[in-house]
Each structure stands twice: as structure tokens, then as C-alpha cells.
Tab-separated table of C-alpha atoms in Angstrom:
chain	number	residue	atom	x	y	z
A	163	ARG	CA	28.034	6.711	-12.644
A	164	ALA	CA	24.337	6.003	-12.210
A	165	PHE	CA	21.581	5.567	-14.777
A	166	GLY	CA	17.884	4.861	-14.316
A	167	SER	CA	15.125	4.647	-16.908
A	168	LEU	CA	11.396	4.018	-16.904
A	169	VAL	CA	9.260	3.264	-19.963
A	170	LYS	CA	5.494	2.796	-19.733
A	171	ILE	CA	3.270	1.147	-22.337
A	172	LEU	CA	-0.248	2.235	-21.392
A	173	PRO	CA	-3.256	1.571	-23.624
A	174	GLY	CA	-6.020	3.895	-22.460
A	175	ALA	CA	-9.672	4.742	-22.882
A	176	ALA	CA	-11.774	7.823	-22.152
A	177	TRP	CA	-15.474	8.526	-21.824
A	178	LYS	CA	-17.145	11.854	-22.477
A	179	VAL	CA	-19.700	11.975	-19.664
A	180	ASN	CA	-21.342	15.168	-20.944
A	181	GLU	CA	-20.410	18.283	-22.919
A	182	ARG	CA	-18.134	19.515	-20.112
A	183	LEU	CA	-16.723	16.394	-18.376
A	184	ALA	CA	-14.553	13.574	-19.707
A	185	VAL	CA	-12.880	10.816	-17.648
A	186	GLY	CA	-10.282	8.281	-18.675
A	187	GLY	CA	-7.729	5.769	-17.579
A	188	ALA	CA	-4.862	3.661	-18.777
A	189	PHE	CA	-3.467	0.300	-17.695
A	190	GLY	CA	-0.315	-1.381	-18.922
A	191	ILE	CA	3.237	-2.342	-18.129
A	192	GLY	CA	6.209	-0.350	-16.881
A	193	ILE	CA	9.764	-1.421	-17.727
A	194	SER	CA	12.718	-0.096	-15.740
A	195	HIS	CA	16.474	-0.438	-16.150
A	196	ALA	CA	19.133	0.706	-13.674
A	197	GLU	CA	22.929	0.818	-13.764
A	198	LEU	CA	25.314	1.780	-10.991
A	199	GLU	CA	29.083	1.857	-11.379
A	200	GLY	CA	31.666	3.257	-8.971
A	201	PRO	CA	33.383	2.962	-5.602
A	202	TYR	CA	31.426	1.445	-2.737
A	203	THR	CA	32.192	0.406	0.849
A	204	LEU	CA	30.593	-2.927	1.774
A	205	GLN	CA	28.042	-2.394	4.569
A	206	ASN	CA	26.555	-5.809	5.222
A	207	ALA	CA	29.039	-8.384	3.918
A	208	GLY	CA	30.115	-10.451	6.925
A	209	LEU	CA	33.931	-10.547	7.196
A	210	LEU	CA	34.245	-8.173	4.220
A	211	THR	CA	32.151	-5.400	5.860
A	212	GLY	CA	33.969	-2.081	5.623
A	213	LEU	CA	36.126	-3.045	2.652
A	214	PRO	CA	36.288	-0.540	-0.186
A	215	THR	CA	35.146	-2.035	-3.490
A	216	VAL	CA	34.230	-1.066	-7.012
A	217	ILE	CA	30.810	-2.238	-8.185
A	218	ASP	CA	29.309	-2.477	-11.661
A	219	LEU	CA	25.587	-3.245	-11.355
A	220	GLN	CA	22.892	-3.662	-14.017
A	221	GLY	CA	19.266	-4.703	-13.569
A	222	THR	CA	16.006	-4.732	-15.539
A	223	GLY	CA	12.404	-5.478	-14.535
A	224	ALA	CA	8.723	-4.978	-15.353
A	225	THR	CA	5.566	-4.254	-13.333
A	226	PRO	CA	1.905	-3.323	-13.932
A	227	VAL	CA	1.161	0.444	-13.943
A	228	TYR	CA	-1.937	2.600	-14.367
A	229	SER	CA	-3.208	6.167	-14.506
A	230	VAL	CA	-6.584	7.905	-14.265
A	231	GLY	CA	-7.667	11.411	-15.113
A	232	LEU	CA	-10.464	13.802	-15.820
A	233	GLN	CA	-10.944	16.897	-17.910
A	234	TYR	CA	-13.584	19.520	-17.162
A	235	LYS	CA	-14.510	22.468	-19.372
A	236	LEU	CA	-15.003	25.362	-16.951
A	237	THR	CA	-16.013	27.720	-19.789
A	238	ASP	CA	-15.802	27.560	-23.575
A	239	ALA	CA	-12.261	28.978	-23.327
A	240	THR	CA	-10.969	27.364	-20.103
A	241	THR	CA	-10.319	23.683	-19.410
A	242	LEU	CA	-9.169	22.058	-16.156
A	243	GLY	CA	-7.469	18.655	-16.033
A	244	VAL	CA	-6.484	16.375	-13.155
A	245	THR	CA	-4.447	13.179	-13.414
A	246	TYR	CA	-3.035	10.484	-11.119
A	247	GLN	CA	-0.212	8.128	-12.140
A	248	SER	CA	0.470	5.057	-10.024
A	249	GLU	CA	3.668	4.308	-8.198
A	250	SER	CA	5.840	1.785	-10.065
A	251	ARG	CA	7.548	-0.781	-7.788
A	252	PHE	CA	10.205	-2.930	-9.433
A	253	LYS	CA	12.379	-5.887	-8.510
A	254	LEU	CA	15.128	-5.531	-11.097
A	255	ASP	CA	17.071	-8.680	-11.991
A	256	GLY	CA	20.595	-8.552	-13.333
A	257	SER	CA	24.216	-8.997	-12.395
A	258	THR	CA	26.867	-7.123	-10.458
A	259	LEU	CA	30.641	-7.291	-10.685
A	260	VAL	CA	32.229	-6.557	-7.284
A	261	THR	CA	35.970	-5.870	-7.215
A	262	VAL	CA	37.834	-5.858	-3.900
A	263	PRO	CA	41.446	-4.651	-4.115
A	264	VAL	CA	43.974	-7.475	-3.588
A	265	ILE	CA	41.254	-10.150	-3.237
A	266	GLY	CA	39.899	-9.869	-6.801
A	267	SER	CA	36.496	-9.771	-8.457
A	268	ALA	CA	33.305	-11.811	-8.312
A	269	ARG	CA	30.113	-11.713	-10.341
A	270	TYR	CA	26.810	-11.895	-8.436
A	271	ASP	CA	23.190	-12.512	-9.370
A	272	THR	CA	21.460	-9.263	-8.429
A	273	ASN	CA	18.010	-8.176	-7.285
A	274	VAL	CA	17.396	-4.442	-6.854
A	275	ASP	CA	14.250	-3.048	-5.236
A	276	THR	CA	13.415	0.330	-6.735
A	277	THR	CA	10.299	2.457	-6.938
A	278	TRP	CA	9.338	5.287	-9.275
A	279	PRO	CA	7.020	7.815	-7.600
A	280	ARG	CA	3.284	8.291	-7.926
A	281	THR	CA	2.262	11.683	-9.301
A	282	VAL	CA	-0.758	13.937	-9.136
A	283	GLY	CA	-1.100	16.609	-11.800
A	284	LEU	CA	-3.349	19.613	-12.175
A	285	GLY	CA	-3.513	21.490	-15.470
A	286	LEU	CA	-5.278	24.605	-16.667
A	287	ARG	CA	-5.613	25.680	-20.339
A	288	HIS	CA	-7.117	28.978	-21.432
A	289	GLU	CA	-7.720	30.260	-24.969
A	290	LEU	CA	-7.101	34.011	-24.995
A	291	CYS	CA	-8.471	33.926	-28.552
A	292	ARG	CA	-8.518	31.319	-31.370
A	293	HIS	CA	-4.810	31.878	-32.053
A	294	ARG	CA	-3.342	32.356	-28.562
A	295	ILE	CA	-3.457	29.798	-25.760
A	296	VAL	CA	-1.813	29.834	-22.331
A	297	SER	CA	-1.477	26.838	-20.055
A	298	MET	CA	-0.090	25.800	-16.680
A	299	ASP	CA	0.605	22.421	-15.085
A	300	LEU	CA	1.417	21.633	-11.466
A	301	VAL	CA	2.769	18.103	-10.889
A	302	TRP	CA	3.465	16.653	-7.434
A	303	TYR	CA	6.028	13.813	-7.301
A	304	ASN	CA	5.944	11.538	-4.228
A	305	TRP	CA	9.724	10.994	-4.079
A	306	SER	CA	9.729	10.621	-0.257
A	307	ALA	CA	7.841	7.312	-0.456
A	308	ALA	CA	9.490	6.097	-3.673
A	309	PHE	CA	13.133	6.951	-2.925
A	310	ASP	CA	13.142	6.479	0.846
A	311	ASP	CA	15.638	3.650	0.435
A	312	PHE	CA	17.170	1.437	-2.246
A	313	GLY	CA	17.375	-2.332	-1.597
A	314	LEU	CA	20.128	-4.448	-3.117
A	315	SER	CA	20.569	-8.226	-2.861
A	316	LEU	CA	23.728	-9.851	-4.264
A	317	THR	CA	23.538	-13.657	-4.284
A	318	GLU	CA	25.389	-16.652	-5.730
A	319	PRO	CA	28.886	-15.166	-6.111
A	320	ASP	CA	31.026	-17.012	-8.648
A	321	ARG	CA	34.048	-17.030	-6.253
A	322	ALA	CA	34.312	-18.787	-2.898
A	323	LEU	CA	35.771	-15.912	-0.806
A	324	PHE	CA	32.895	-13.564	-1.594
A	325	PRO	CA	29.809	-13.701	0.705
A	326	GLU	CA	26.234	-12.945	-0.277
A	327	ILE	CA	25.405	-9.282	0.342
A	328	GLU	CA	22.147	-7.614	1.429
A	329	GLU	CA	22.244	-3.803	1.373
A	330	GLN	CA	19.717	-1.076	2.163
A	331	PHE	CA	20.802	2.380	0.940
A	332	PRO	CA	19.022	5.196	2.809
A	333	LEU	CA	18.084	7.910	0.319
A	334	ASN	CA	15.507	10.062	2.141
A	335	TRP	CA	14.453	12.080	-0.910
A	336	ARG	CA	11.848	14.830	-0.532
A	337	ASP	CA	8.669	15.349	-2.545
A	338	THR	CA	8.753	17.940	-5.321
A	339	VAL	CA	6.262	20.044	-7.246
A	340	SER	CA	7.004	20.957	-10.860
A	341	VAL	CA	5.461	24.066	-12.381
A	342	LYS	CA	5.166	24.126	-16.162
A	343	LEU	CA	4.004	27.174	-18.093
A	344	GLY	CA	3.121	27.221	-21.783
A	345	TYR	CA	2.124	29.594	-24.525
A	346	GLU	CA	0.833	28.559	-27.932
A	347	GLN	CA	0.577	30.859	-30.948
A	348	VAL	CA	-1.178	29.568	-34.050
A	349	LEU	CA	0.806	31.006	-36.997
A	350	SER	CA	-1.668	30.188	-39.767
A	351	ASN	CA	-4.941	28.398	-40.416
């Protein structure tokens, strides 16, 4: 079982440069939480390397984040938007319970290095008439840089037989592009 979450609190401001162009940005804090529970084979644990275990990991952290964007009115009916959201690098702090069959369990202080990807978005909105609007967004996610690997540091075990553990999980994710299409119908004034 794995769970990851990212919440961003981003106060922003925009400036209307002229009748067609507006630019804006936001700066704030990102908060991430991750949980990982399941079987795991120790990779970098000294004498325990290769042992099958069960881990239960939880970590939470915060980091500064930002975004910038612009909106340009191509015509009275068509608007183009472009946005960039920063990468969010976290060092999550928490604890991990490692259980090794026969030997027992130990609780570790945990640091997890994780990154949420930067994105670039392009949007187009067109009013067919006052009551019908179509739109399209293309969003590129830079997963290959963000989820290239996953660093895990388990320190200060609460039992003597358990060594400190430094792990690097190779993930090798690929970038993605999301396509979003929309249609809006105004039902009444």
C-alpha cells in the first residue's frame, strides 16, 4: 500500500499589462505526506542485506513552491493561457517500523527524499457564442526528473540488532502530457 499527497498554499497576484495581456504569479508553501506499507527486501543494511522484511513508513514535510503564468486575448472570443508550476522537493520526516521475521521489529527515525514534478500548461478557450464555450488544456509533467529515484534514510533504530539503512529506489518514470477538453453551456442568464 502506498499513499502520497501534495497540498499547496499559494497566495498570488496578477497584473493586467494591457487590454489583451495579463501576467501573474504565486508563491507559498507546499506540504507533502507519504506512506508506504508492505513487503520489502533490505538492499543496503549491512549484515541484514537481502532479508525480507515488512515496512510501515510515514513521513511529512514542507517546502517553498511557486508558479507563474500569462493570459493573452487572441481575439474577443479566444484566449490563450500559459503556466509554469515549480518542482517541489521534499525531505519528509517521520518514522518507519521494520519487521524482520524471527528477529523482530524496530522503529526508525525516517527521512524520505521525494520530488513532485514541475509542470508547463497551455490552455485555449474559445466562445462559440455567449452561451457556448469550448476549451482545451495541454499539461506536461516532468516525472522523469521528479521520480527518477526515491531516497530513504532509516536512522536511530530502537533495537540493537537493527543497523541504520540508506536506500535509493530506482523509479525511472517517464514524462507525461495530459490533454483536457471542456465544453460549457450557459443554461440561463
